[in-house]
Short mmCIF file of N, CA and C in Angstrom, two decimals:
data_model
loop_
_atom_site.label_atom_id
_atom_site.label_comp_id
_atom_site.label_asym_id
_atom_site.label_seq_id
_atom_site.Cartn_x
_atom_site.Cartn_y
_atom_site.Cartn_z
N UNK K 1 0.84 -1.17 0.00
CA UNK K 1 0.00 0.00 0.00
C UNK K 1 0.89 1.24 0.00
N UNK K 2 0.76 2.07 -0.74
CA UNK K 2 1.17 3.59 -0.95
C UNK K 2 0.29 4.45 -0.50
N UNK K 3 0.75 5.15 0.58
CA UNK K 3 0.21 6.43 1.00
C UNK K 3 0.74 7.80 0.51
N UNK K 4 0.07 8.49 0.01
CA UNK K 4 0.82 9.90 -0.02
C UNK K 4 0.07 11.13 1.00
N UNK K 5 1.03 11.57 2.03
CA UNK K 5 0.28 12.89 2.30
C UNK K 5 -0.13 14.13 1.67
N UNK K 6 -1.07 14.76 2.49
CA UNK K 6 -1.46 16.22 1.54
C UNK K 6 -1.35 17.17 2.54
N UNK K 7 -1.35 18.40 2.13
CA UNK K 7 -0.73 19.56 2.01
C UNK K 7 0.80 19.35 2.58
N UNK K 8 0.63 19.82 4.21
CA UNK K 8 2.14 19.58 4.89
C UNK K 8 1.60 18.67 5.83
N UNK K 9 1.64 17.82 5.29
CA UNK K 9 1.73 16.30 6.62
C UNK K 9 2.70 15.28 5.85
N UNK K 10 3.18 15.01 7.34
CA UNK K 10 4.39 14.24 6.97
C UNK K 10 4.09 12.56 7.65
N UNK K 11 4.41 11.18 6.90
CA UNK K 11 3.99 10.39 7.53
C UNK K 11 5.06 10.32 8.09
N UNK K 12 5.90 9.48 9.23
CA UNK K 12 6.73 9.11 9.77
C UNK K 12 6.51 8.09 10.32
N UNK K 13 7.92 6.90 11.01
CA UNK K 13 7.54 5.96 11.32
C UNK K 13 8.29 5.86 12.32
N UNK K 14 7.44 5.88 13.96
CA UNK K 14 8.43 6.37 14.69
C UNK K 14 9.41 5.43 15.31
N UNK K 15 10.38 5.56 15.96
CA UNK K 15 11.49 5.10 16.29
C UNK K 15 11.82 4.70 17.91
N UNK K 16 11.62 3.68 18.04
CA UNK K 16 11.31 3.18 19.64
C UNK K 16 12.40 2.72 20.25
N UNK K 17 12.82 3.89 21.41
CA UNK K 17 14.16 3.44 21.84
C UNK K 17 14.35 3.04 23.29
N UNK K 18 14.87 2.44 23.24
CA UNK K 18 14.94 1.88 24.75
C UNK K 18 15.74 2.43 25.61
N UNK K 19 15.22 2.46 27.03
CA UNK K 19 15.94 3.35 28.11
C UNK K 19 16.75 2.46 28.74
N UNK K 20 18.10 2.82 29.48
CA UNK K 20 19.13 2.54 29.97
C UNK K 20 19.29 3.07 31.41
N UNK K 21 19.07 2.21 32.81
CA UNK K 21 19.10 2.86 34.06
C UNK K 21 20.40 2.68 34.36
N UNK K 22 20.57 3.55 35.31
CA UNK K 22 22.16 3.96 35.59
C UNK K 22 22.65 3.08 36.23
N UNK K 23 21.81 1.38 36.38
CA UNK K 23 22.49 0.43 36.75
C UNK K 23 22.59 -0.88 35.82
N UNK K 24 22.20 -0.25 34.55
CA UNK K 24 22.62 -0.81 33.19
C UNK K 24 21.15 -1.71 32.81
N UNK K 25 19.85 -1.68 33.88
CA UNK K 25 19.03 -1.99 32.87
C UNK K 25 18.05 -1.80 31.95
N UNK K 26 17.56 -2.37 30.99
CA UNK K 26 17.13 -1.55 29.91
C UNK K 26 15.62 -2.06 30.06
N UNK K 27 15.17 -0.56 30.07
CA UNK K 27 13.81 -0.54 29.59
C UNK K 27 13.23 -0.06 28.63
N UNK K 28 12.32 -1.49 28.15
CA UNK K 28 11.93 -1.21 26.70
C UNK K 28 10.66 -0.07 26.39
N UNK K 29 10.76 0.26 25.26
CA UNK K 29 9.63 1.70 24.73
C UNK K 29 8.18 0.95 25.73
N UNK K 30 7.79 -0.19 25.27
CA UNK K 30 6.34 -0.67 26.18
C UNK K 30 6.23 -0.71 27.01
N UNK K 31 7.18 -0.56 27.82
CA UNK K 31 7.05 -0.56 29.39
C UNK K 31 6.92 1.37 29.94
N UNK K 32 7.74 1.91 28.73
CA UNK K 32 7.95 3.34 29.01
C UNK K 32 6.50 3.78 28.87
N UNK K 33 6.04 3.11 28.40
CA UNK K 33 4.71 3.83 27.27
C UNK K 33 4.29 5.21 26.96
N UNK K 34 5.33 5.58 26.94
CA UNK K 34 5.35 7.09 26.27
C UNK K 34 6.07 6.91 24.49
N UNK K 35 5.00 7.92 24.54
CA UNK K 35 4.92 8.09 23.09
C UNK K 35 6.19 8.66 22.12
N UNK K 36 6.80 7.83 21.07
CA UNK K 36 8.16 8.35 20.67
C UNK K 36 7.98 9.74 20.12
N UNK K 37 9.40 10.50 20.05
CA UNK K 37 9.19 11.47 19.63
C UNK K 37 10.52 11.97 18.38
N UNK K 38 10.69 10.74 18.20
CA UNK K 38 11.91 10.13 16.78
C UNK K 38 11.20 9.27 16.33
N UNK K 39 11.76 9.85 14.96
CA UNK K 39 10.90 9.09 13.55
C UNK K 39 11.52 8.87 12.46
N UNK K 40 11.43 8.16 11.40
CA UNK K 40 12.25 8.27 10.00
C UNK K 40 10.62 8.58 8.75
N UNK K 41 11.14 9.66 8.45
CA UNK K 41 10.45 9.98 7.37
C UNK K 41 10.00 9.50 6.30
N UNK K 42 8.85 8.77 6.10
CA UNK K 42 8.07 7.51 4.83
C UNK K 42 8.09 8.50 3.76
N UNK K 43 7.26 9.46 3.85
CA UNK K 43 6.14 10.05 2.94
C UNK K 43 6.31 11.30 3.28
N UNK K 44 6.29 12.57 2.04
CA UNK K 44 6.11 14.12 2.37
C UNK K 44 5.19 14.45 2.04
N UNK K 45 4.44 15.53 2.44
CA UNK K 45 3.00 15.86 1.41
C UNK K 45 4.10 17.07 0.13
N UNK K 46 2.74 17.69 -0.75
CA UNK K 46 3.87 18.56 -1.31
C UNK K 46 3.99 20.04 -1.08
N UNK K 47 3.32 20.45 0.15
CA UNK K 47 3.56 20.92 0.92
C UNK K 47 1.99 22.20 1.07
N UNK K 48 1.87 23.18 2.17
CA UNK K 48 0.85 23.59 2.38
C UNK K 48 0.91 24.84 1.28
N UNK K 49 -0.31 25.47 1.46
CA UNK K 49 -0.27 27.06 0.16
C UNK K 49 -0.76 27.95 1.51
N UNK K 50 0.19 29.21 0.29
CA UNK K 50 0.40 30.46 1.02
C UNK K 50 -0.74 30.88 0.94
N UNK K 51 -1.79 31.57 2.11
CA UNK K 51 -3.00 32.15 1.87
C UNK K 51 -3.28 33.47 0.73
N UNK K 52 -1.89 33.90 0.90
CA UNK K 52 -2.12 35.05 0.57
C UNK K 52 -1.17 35.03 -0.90
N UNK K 53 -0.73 34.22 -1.48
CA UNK K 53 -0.24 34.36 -2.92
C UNK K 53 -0.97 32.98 -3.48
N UNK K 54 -1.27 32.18 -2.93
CA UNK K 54 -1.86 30.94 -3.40
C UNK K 54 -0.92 30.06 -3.59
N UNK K 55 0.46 30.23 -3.83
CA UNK K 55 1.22 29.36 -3.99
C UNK K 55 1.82 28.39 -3.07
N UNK K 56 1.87 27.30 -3.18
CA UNK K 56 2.19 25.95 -2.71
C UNK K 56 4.37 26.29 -2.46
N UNK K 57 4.07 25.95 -0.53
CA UNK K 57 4.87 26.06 -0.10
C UNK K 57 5.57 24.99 0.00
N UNK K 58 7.28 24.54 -0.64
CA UNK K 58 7.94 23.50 -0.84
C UNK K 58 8.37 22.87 0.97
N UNK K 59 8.26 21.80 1.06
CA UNK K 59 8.75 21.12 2.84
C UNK K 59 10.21 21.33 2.59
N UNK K 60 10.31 21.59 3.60
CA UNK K 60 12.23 21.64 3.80
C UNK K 60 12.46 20.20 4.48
N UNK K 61 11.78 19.52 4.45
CA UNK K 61 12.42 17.81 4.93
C UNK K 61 11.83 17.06 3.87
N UNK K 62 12.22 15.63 3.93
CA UNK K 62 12.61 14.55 2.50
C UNK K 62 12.61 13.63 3.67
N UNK K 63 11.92 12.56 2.45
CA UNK K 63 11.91 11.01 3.07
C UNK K 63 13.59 10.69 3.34
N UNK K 64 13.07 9.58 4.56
CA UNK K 64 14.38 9.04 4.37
C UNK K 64 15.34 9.79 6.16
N UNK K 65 14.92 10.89 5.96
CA UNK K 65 15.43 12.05 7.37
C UNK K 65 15.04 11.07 8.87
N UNK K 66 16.13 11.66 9.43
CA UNK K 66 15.35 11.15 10.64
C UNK K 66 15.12 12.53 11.94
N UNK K 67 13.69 12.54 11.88
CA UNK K 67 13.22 14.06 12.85
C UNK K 67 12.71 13.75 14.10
N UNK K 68 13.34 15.06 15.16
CA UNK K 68 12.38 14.67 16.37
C UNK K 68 11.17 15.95 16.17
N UNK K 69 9.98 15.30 16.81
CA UNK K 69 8.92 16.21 16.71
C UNK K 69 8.25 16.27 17.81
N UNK K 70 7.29 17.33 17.84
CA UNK K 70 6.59 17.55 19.05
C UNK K 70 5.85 16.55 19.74
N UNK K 71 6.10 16.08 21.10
CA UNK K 71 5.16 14.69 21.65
C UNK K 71 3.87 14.31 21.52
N UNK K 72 3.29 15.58 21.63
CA UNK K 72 1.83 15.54 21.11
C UNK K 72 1.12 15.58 20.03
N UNK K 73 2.19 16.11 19.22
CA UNK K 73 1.73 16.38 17.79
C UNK K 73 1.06 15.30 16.86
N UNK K 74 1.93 14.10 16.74
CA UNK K 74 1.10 13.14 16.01
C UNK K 74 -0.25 12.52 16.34
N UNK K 75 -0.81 12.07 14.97
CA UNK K 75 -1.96 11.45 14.63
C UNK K 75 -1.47 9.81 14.22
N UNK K 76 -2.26 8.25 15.49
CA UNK K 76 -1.36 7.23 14.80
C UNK K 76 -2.01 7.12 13.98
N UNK K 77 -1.59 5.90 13.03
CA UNK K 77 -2.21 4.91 12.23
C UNK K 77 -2.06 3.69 12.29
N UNK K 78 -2.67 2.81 12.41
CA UNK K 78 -2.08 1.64 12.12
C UNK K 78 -1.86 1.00 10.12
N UNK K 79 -1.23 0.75 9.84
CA UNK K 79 -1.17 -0.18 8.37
C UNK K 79 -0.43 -1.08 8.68
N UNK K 80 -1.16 -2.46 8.04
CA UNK K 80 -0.47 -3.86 8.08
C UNK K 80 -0.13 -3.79 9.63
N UNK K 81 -0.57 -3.65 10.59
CA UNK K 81 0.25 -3.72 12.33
C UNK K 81 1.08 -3.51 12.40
N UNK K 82 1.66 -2.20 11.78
CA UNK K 82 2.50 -1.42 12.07
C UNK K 82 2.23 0.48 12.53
N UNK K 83 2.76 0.43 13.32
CA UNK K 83 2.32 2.11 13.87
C UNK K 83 3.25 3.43 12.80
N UNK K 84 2.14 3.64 12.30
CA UNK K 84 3.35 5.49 11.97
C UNK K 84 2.53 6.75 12.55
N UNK K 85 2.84 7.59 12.17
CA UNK K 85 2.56 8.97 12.90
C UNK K 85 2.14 10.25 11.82
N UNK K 86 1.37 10.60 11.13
CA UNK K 86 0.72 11.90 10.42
C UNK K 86 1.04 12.97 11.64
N UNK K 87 1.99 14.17 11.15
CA UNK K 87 2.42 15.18 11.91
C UNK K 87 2.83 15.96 10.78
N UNK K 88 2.11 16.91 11.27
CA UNK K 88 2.67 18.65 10.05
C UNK K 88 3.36 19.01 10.03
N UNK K 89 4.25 19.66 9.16
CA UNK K 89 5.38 19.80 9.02
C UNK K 89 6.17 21.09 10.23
N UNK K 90 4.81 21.80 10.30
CA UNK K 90 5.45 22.88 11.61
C UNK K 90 5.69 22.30 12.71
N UNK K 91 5.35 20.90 13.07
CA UNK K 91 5.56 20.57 13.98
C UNK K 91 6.66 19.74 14.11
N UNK K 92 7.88 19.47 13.65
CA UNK K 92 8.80 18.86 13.19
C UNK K 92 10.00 19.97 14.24
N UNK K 93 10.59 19.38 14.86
CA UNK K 93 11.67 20.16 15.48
C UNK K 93 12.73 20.69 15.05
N UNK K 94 13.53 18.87 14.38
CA UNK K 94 14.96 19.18 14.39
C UNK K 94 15.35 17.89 13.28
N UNK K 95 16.13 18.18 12.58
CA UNK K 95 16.16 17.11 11.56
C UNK K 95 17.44 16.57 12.57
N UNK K 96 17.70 15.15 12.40
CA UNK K 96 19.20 14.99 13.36
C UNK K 96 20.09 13.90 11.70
N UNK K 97 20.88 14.46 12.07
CA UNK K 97 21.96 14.27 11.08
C UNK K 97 23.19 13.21 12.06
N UNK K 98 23.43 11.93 11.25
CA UNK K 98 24.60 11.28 11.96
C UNK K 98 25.90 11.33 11.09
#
């Protein structure tokens, strides 16, 4: 299945990391059950329009990125039992670069 977003929504698929206590044990995202807030970028929309010229504003992020975004911001989904996240592009923090 192919999804494409519209205007500026971005799908993402978020990234579940496990916590490390300072006596080395690890707790996994399900136990944390807080909601991730790292993602790798599926899908871009092609981006939102300017009210006031009409023209369609280009996303400054690309599939493939990996972004942290606001905790609350996403919308899930499930496809095939897998979780991703619909979040707008203003709500996108920080692209992280390795």
């Amino acid at each position: 299945m192919k999804i494409t977003p519209l205007f500026d929504f971005v799908l993402i698929e978020p990234i579940k990391e496990e916590s490390v206590t300072k006596g080395g044990i690890v707790i996994p995202e399900t136990v944390r059950e807080e909601r991730s807030m790292k993602g790798k970028i599926i899908a871009v929309g092609p981006g939102k329009v300017n009210e006031k010229t009409g023209e369609r504003i280009t996303p400054s992020v690309k599939p493939g990125q990996i972004v942290i975004f606001k905790k609350y911001a996403p919308d899930e989904i499930k496809i095939d039992d897998k979780e991703y996240y619909f979040v707008r592009e203003d709500d996108i923090m920080a692209v992280i670069e390795e």
